[in-house]
Coordinates of C-alpha atoms in Angstrom, one line a residue:
Chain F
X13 CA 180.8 61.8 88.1
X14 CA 181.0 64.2 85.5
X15 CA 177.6 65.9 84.7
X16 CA 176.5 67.6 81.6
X17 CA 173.3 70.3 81.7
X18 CA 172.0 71.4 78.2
X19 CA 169.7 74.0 78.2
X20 CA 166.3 73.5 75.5
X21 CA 163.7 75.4 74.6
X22 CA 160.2 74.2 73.5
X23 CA 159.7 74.5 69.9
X24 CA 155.8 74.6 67.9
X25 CA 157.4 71.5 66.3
X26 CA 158.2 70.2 69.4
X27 CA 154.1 70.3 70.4
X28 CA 151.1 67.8 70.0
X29 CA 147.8 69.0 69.5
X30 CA 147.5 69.5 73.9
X31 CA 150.1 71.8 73.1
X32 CA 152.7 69.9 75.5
X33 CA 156.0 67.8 74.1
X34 CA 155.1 64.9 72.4
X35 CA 156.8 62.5 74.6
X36 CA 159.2 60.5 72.0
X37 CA 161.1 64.0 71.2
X38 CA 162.5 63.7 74.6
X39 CA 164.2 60.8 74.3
X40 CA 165.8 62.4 70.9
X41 CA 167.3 64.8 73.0
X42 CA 168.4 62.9 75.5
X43 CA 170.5 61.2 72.4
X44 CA 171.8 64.8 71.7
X45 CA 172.5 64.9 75.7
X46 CA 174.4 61.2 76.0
X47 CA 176.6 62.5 72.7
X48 CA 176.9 65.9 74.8
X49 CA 178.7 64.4 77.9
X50 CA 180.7 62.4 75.9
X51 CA 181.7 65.7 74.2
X52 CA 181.9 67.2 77.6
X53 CA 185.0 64.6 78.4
X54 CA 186.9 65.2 75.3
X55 CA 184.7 62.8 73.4
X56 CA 183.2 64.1 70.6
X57 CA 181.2 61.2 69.5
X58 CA 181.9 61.9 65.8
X59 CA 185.4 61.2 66.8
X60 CA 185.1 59.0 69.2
X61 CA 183.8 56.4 66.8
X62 CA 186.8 56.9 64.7
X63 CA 189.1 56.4 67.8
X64 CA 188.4 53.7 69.3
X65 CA 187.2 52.1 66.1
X66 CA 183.2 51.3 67.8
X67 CA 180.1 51.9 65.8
X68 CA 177.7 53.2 68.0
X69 CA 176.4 53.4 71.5
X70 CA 172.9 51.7 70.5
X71 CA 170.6 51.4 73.9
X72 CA 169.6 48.1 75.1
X73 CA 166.9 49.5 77.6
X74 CA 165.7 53.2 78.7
X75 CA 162.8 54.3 80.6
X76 CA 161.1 57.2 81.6
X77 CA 158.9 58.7 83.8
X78 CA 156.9 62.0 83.0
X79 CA 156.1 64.2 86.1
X80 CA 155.5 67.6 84.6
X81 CA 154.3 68.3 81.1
X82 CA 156.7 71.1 79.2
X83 CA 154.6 73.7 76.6
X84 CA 155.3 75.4 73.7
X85 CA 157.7 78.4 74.3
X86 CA 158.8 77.3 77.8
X87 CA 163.0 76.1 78.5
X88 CA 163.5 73.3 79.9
X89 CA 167.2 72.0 81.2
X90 CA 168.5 68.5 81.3
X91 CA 171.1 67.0 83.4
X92 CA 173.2 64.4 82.3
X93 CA 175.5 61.8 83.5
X94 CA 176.9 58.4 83.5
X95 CA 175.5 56.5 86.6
X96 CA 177.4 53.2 86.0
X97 CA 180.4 51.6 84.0
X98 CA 180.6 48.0 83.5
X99 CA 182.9 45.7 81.2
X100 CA 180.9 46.5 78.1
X101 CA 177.5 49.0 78.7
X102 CA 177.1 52.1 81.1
X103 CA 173.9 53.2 82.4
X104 CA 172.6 57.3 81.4
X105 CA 170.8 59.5 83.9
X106 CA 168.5 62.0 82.8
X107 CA 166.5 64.7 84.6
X108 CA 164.6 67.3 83.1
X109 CA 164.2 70.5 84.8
X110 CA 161.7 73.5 84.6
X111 CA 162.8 75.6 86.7
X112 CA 164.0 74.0 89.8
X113 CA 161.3 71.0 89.6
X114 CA 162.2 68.1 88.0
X115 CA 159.5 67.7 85.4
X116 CA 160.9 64.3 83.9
X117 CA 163.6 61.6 84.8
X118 CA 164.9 58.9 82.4
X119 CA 167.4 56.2 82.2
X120 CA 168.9 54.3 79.5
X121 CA 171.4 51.4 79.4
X122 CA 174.2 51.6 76.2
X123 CA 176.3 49.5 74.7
X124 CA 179.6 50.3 73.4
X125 CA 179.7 48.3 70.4
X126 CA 182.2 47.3 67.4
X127 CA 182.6 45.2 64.7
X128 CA 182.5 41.4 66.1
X129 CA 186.5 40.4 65.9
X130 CA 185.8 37.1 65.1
X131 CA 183.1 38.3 62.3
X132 CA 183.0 41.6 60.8
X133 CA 180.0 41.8 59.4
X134 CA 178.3 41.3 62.7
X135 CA 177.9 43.6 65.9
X136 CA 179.1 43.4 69.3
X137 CA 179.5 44.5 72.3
X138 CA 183.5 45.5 73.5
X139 CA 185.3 46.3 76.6
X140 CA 184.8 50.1 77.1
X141 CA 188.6 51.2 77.4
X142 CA 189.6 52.4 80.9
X143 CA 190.8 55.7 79.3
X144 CA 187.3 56.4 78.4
X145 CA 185.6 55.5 81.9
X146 CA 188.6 57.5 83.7
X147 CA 187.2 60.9 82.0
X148 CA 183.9 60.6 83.6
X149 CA 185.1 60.4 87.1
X150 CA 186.3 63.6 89.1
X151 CA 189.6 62.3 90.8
X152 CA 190.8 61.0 87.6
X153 CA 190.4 63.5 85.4
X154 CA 192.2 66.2 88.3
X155 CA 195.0 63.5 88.1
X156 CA 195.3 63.7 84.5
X157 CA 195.4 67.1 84.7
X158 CA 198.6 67.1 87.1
Chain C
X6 CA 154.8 57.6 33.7
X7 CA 154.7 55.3 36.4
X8 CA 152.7 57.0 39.4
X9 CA 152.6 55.6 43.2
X10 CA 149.8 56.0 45.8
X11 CA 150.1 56.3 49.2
X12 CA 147.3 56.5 52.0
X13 CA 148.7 58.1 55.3
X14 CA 146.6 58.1 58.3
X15 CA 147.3 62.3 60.0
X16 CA 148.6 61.0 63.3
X17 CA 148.2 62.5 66.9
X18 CA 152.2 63.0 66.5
X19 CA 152.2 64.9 63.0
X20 CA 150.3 67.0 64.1
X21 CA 151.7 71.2 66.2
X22 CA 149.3 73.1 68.7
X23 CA 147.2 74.4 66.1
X24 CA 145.9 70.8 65.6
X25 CA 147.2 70.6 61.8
X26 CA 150.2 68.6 60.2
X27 CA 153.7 70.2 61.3
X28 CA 154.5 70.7 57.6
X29 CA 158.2 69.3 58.2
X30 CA 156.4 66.0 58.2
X31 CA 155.5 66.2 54.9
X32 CA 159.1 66.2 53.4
X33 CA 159.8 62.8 55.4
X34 CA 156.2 61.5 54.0
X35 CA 157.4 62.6 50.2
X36 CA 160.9 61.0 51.2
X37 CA 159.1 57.7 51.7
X38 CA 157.0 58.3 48.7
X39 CA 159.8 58.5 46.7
X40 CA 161.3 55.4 48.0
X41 CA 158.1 53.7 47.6
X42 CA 157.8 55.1 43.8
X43 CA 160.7 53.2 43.5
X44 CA 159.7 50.2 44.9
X45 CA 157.2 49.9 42.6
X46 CA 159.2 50.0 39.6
X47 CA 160.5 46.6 41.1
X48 CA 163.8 49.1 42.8
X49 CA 163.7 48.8 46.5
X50 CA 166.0 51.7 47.6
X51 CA 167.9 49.2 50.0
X52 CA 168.5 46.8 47.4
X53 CA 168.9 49.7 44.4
X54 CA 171.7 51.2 46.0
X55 CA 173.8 48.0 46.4
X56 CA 172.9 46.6 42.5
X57 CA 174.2 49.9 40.8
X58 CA 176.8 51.0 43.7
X59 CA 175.4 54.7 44.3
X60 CA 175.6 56.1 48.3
X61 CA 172.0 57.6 48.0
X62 CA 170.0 60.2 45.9
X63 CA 169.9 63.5 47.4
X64 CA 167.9 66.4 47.0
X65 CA 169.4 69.7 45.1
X66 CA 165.9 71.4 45.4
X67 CA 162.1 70.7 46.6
X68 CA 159.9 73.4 46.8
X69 CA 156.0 72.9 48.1
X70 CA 152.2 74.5 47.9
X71 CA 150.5 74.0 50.8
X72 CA 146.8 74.9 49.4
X73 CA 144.5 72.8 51.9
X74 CA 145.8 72.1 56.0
X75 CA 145.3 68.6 57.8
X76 CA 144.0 67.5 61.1
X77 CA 145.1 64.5 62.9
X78 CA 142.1 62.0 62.3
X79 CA 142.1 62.4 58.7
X80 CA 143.6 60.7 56.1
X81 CA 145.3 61.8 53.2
X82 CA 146.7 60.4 49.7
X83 CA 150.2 61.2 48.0
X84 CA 150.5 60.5 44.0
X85 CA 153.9 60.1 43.6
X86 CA 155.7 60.5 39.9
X87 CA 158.8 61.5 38.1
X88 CA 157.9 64.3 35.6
X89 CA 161.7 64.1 34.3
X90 CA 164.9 62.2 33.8
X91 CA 168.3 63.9 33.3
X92 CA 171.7 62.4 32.8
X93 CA 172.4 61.7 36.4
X94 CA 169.1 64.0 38.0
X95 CA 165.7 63.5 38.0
X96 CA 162.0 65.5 39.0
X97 CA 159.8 64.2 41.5
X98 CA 156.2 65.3 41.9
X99 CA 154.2 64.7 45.1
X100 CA 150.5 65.8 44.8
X101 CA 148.1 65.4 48.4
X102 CA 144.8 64.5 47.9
X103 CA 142.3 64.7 50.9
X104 CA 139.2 63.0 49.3
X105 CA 139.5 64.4 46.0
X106 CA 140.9 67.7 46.6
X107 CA 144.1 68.6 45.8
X108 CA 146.2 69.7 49.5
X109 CA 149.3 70.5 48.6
X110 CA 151.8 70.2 45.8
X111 CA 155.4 69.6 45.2
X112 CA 158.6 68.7 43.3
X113 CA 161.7 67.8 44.2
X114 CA 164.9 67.2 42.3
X115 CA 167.1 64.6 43.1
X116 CA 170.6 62.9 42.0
X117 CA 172.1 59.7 41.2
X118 CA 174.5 59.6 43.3
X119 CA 177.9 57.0 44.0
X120 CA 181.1 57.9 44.8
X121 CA 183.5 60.0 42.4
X122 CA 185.6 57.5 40.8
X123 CA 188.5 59.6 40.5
X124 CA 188.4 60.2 44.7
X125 CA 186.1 57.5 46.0
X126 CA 186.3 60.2 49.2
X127 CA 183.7 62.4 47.3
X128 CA 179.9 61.9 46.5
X129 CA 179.6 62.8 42.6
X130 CA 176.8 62.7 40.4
X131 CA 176.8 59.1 37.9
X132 CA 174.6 58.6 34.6
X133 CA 171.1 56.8 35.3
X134 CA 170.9 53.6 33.8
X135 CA 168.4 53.4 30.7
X136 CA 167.3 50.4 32.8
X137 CA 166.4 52.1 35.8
X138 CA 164.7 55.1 33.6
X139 CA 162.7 51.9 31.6
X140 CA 160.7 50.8 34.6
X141 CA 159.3 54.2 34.9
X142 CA 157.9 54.3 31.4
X143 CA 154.6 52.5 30.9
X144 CA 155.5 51.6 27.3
X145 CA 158.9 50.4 28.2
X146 CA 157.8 48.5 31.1
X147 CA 155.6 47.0 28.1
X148 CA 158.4 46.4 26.4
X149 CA 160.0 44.4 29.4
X150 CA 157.1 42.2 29.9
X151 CA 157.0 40.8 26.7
Chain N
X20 CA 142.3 41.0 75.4
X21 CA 141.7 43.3 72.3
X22 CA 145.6 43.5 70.3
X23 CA 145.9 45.7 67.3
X24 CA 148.9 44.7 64.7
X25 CA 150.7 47.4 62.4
X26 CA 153.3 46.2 60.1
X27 CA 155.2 48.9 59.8
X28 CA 158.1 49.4 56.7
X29 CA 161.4 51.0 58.1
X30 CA 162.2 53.8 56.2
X31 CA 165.3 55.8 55.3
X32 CA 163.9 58.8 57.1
X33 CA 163.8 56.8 60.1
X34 CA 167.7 55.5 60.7
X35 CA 170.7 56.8 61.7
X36 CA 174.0 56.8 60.1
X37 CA 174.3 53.1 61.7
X38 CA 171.7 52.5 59.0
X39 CA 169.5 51.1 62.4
X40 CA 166.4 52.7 63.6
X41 CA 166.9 55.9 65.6
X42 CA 165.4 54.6 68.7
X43 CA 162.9 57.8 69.3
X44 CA 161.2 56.3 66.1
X45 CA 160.0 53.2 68.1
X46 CA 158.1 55.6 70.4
X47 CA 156.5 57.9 67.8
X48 CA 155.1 54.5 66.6
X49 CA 154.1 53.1 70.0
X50 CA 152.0 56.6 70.5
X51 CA 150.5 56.0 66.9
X52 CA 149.9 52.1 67.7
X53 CA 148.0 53.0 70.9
X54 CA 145.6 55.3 68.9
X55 CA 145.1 52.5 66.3
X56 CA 144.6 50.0 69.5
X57 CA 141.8 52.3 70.5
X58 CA 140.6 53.4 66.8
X59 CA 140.4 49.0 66.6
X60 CA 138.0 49.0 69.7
X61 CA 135.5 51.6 68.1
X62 CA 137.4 54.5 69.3
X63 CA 139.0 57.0 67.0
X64 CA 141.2 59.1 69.1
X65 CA 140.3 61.9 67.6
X66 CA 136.6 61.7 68.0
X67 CA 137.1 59.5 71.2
X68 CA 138.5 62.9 73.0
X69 CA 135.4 64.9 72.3
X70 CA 132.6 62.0 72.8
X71 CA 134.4 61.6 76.2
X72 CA 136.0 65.1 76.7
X73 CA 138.7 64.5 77.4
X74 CA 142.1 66.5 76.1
X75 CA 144.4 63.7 75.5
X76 CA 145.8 60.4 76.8
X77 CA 149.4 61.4 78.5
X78 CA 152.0 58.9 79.2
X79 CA 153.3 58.6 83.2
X80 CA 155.8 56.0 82.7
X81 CA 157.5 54.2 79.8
X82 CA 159.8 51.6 79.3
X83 CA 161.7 49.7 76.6
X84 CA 164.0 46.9 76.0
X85 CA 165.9 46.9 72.8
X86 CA 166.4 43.2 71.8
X87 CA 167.0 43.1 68.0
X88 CA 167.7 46.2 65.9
X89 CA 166.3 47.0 62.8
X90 CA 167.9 48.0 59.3
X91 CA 166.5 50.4 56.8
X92 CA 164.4 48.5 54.0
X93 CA 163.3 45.8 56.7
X94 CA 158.9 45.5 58.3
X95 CA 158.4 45.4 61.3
X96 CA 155.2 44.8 62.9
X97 CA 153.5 45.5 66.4
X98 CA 151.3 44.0 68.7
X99 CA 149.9 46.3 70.9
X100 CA 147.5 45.7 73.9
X101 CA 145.9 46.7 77.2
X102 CA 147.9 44.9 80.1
X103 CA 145.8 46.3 82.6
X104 CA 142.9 49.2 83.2
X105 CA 142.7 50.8 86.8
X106 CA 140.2 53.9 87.9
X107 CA 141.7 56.6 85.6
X108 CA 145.3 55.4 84.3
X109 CA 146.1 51.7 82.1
X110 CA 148.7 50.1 81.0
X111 CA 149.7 49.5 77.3
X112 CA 152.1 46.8 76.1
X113 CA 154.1 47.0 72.5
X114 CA 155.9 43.8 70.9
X115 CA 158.0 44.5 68.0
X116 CA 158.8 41.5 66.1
X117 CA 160.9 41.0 63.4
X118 CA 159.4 38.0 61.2
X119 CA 158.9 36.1 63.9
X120 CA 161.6 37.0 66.5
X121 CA 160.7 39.9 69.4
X122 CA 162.8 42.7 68.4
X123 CA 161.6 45.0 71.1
X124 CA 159.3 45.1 73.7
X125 CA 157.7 47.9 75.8
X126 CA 154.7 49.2 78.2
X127 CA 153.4 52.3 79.3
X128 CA 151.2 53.9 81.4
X129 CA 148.8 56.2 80.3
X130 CA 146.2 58.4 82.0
X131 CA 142.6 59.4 81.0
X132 CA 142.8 62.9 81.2
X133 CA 140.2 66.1 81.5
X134 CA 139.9 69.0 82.2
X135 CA 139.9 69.3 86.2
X136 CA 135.9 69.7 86.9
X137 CA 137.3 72.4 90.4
X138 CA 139.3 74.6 88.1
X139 CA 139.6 74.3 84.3
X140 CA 142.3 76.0 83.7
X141 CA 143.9 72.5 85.0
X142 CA 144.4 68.9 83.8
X143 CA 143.1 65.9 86.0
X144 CA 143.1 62.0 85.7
X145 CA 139.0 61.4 85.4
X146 CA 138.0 58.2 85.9
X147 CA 137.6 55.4 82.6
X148 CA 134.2 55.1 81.6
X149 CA 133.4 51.1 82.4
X150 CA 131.8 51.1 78.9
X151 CA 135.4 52.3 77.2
X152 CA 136.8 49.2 79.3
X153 CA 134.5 47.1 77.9
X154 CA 135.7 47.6 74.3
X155 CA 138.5 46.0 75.0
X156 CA 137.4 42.7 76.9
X157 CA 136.8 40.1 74.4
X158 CA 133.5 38.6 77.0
X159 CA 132.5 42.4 77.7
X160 CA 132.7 42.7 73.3
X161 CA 130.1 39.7 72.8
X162 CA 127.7 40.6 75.6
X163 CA 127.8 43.9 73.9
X164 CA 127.3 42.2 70.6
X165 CA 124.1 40.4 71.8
Chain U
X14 CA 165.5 94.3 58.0
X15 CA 166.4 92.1 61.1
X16 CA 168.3 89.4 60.7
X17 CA 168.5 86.7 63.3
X18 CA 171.2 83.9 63.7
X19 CA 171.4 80.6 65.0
X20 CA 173.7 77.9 65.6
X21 CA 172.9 74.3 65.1
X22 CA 175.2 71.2 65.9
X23 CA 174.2 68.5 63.8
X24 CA 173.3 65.6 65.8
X25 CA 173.1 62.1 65.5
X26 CA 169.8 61.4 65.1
X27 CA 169.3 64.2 62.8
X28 CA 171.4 61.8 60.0
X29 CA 170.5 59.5 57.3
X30 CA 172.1 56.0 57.0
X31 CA 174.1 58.1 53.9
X32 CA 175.4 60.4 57.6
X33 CA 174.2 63.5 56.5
X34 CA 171.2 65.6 57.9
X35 CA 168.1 64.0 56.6
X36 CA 166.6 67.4 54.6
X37 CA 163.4 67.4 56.5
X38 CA 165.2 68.5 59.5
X39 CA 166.0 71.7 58.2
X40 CA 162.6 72.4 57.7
X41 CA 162.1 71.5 61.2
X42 CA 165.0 73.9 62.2
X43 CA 163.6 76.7 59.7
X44 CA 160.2 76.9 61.2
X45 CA 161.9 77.3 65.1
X46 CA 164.2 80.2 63.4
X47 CA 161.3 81.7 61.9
X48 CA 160.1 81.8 65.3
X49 CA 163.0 83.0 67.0
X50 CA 163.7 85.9 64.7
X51 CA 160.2 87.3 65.8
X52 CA 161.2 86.3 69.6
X53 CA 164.5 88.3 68.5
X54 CA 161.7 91.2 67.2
X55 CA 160.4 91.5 71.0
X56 CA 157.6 88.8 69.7
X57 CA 158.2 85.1 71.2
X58 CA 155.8 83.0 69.2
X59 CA 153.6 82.0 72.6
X60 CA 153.1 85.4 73.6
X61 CA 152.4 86.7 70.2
X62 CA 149.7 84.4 69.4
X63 CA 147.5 85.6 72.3
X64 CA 148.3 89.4 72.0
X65 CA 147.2 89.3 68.7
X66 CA 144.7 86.8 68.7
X67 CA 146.2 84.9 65.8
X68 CA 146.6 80.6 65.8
X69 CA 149.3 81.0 63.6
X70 CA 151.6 81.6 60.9
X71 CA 150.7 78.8 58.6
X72 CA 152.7 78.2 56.0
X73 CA 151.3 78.9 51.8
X74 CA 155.0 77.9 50.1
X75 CA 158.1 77.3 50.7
X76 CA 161.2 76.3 48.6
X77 CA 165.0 75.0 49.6
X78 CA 168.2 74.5 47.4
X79 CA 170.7 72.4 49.1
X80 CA 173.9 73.4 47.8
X81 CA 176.5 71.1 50.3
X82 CA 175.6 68.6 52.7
X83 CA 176.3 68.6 56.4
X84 CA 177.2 65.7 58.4
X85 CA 176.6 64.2 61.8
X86 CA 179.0 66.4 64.3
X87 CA 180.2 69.6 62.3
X88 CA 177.8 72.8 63.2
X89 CA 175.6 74.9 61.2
X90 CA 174.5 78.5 61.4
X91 CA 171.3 79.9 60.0
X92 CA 170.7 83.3 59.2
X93 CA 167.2 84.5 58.8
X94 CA 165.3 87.5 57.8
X95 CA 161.9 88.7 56.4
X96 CA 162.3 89.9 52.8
X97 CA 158.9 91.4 52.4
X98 CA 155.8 92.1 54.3
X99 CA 152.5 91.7 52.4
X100 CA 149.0 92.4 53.3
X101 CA 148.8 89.4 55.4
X102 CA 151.3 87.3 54.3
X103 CA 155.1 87.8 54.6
X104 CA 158.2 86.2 52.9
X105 CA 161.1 85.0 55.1
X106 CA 164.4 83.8 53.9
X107 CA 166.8 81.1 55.5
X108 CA 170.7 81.0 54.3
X109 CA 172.1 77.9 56.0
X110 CA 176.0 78.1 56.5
X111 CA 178.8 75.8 57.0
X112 CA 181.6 78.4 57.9
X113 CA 181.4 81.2 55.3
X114 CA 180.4 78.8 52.8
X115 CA 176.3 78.8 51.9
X116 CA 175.3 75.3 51.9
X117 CA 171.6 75.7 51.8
X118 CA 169.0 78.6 50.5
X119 CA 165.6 78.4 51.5
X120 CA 162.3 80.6 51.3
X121 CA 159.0 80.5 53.1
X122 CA 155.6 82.2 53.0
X123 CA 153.3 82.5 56.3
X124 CA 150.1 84.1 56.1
X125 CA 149.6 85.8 59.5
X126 CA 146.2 83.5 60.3
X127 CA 143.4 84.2 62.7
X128 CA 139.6 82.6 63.1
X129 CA 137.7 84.3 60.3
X130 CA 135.5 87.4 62.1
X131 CA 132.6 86.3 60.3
X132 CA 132.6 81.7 61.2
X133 CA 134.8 81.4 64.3
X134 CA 135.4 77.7 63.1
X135 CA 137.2 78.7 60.0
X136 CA 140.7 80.5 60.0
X137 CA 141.5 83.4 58.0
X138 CA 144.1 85.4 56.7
X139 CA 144.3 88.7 58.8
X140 CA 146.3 92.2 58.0
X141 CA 149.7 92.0 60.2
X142 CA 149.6 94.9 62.8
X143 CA 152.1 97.8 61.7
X144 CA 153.7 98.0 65.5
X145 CA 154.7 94.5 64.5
X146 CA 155.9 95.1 60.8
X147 CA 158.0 98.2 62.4
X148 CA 159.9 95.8 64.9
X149 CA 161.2 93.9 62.0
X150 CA 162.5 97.6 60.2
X151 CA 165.7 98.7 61.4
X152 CA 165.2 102.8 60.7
X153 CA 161.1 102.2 62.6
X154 CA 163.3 100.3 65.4
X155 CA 165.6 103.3 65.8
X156 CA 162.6 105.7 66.1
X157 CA 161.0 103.6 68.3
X158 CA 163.7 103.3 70.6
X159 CA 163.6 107.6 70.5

């Protein structure tokens, strides 16, 4: 599976008063890190949307667990990748590096989500094309490349 | 002029390693006041921007005076007003109050905004309505009552 | 068990182009409904960390399932408990309800942390003080009212 | 003077409902530029802090004109350089870009704070250290580098 690793480093803003990451900033970056990977496979999420005429990739469950605090002026990195496809959602991996310890590891469950067909003024989960799901997998994306 | 208070409890979250507000949080505090200023003239932003068709009503400047610092614990105040109406732009004034000092100042200006109507592709700047500049006007809103 | 409510208003400042909640949001709220679950039992964070010196109250684990989103101009409010206290960590439980429909629900796990009493310099999970337990039992609350 | 540049993808969650950067955010990214044009100045924030015994640049003012908007996956750079060095205070300039175009002015002043000499509890503002002034001068770099 295709895997995306963003480098960050820890801002003053990023810091509570103990001087560590206050926690819910990391799950704004691993948004920025989901819309990375996409990026990384051709899929630019700003364009992606347009494409294939979906919405958003709104999460229906992520957790977390903390194993390392990060502090102000440290770099942490973050791995990234797609650890399941199914008809309609995918699953997210995240782990957080500091150094070579993993300081954090998440998980979060997206769907890919449209305009209802039968009512477009409501939301809904759609098929994620097979396009889309062969870009994240090795052999297929060395196929498309012959 | 019509004026809106706001009490906001300093959370753990607002708050950088030096134990004070991370003074980014204040713009998003004013951004709410303004809504809320709103509000109170009987214009929730949600429902405002469908009734007179504008996209939003964004900032051209703010600028801010950061006289006393806040701890997470403490509480603080924002008096929220319009010191002036243009054609299509208006001045906001935000004034933070811990007890009865005076924290921090500032303005912003902001626009009425909708699309152009000659390239409904492009953001332009519209009249206000009297209406909408009425409900911020004590002796207007008087007027209304009656 | 001691619950703390916050209604909470969703902001402009707090959605994405959607127009839904970003979902970090939901956890900046959690940490700040936490602190007002303690604040509710007699315990001000903030003055709760020096009467028991201690430097903070760090999360271990979180989770979160996303049931209902929520739109810009909507309230929200949340329930937020104890599930469960152990020698030095606990468990907190958020609802999120929307009217009266659960929008969102979520735990985490949280540990009383010091400074580590064998080398300062390092943080340590100290065991809860029985009478901070007791704040939160509603039997150990009237005994301690008698 | 030193000027230091970064670039900024806009992200997702750094978007309004409108899909353009909500404006605190820039403040947010202005106050990690100010911090890594001293980093760029041999001065990363963390270290500096403790070498000169400071808590930290505090902001007194700041001021922003947005001139045009930037939206959810274009990129933005940000120049920024000190314009002047007071006695303890300094002024430092942001130019946001999108391309060549300026799409956002902003200034800043930061007093360089420390704990007042004569009450430890209070924080005072302190002269700023020539060696560090020099770093930020290009003709005092040059010499330095003899």
């Amino acid at each position: 599976m295709l895997t995306n690793t963003r480098r960050i480093p820890i801002e003053w803003g990023d810091c509570d008063p103990m001087g560590i990451v206050f926690y819910p900033r990391y799950f704004t970056w691993f948004d920025a890190c989901t819309a990375a990977l996409f990026a990384s496979a051709g899929l630019p999420k700003h364009q992606m949307l347009k494409t294939y005429d979906i919405i958003a990739l709104p999460l229906v469950t992520t957790s977390a667990k903390f194993i390392i605090p990060s502090k102000f002026g440290e770099e942490i990195t973050i791995e990234t990748t797609i650890s399941e496809f199914r008809r309609s959602s995918f699953d997210v991996r995240h782990r957080v590096f500091k150094g070579d310890q993993l300081a954090l590891e998440a998980s979060e469950t997206r769907v890919w989500t449209g305009k209802d067909p039968e009512d477009p003024t409501r939301f809904k989960g759609l098929p994620i094309p097979q396009e889309v799901i062969a870009r994240f997998t090795a052999g297929d994306r060395e196929t498309a490349a012959k």
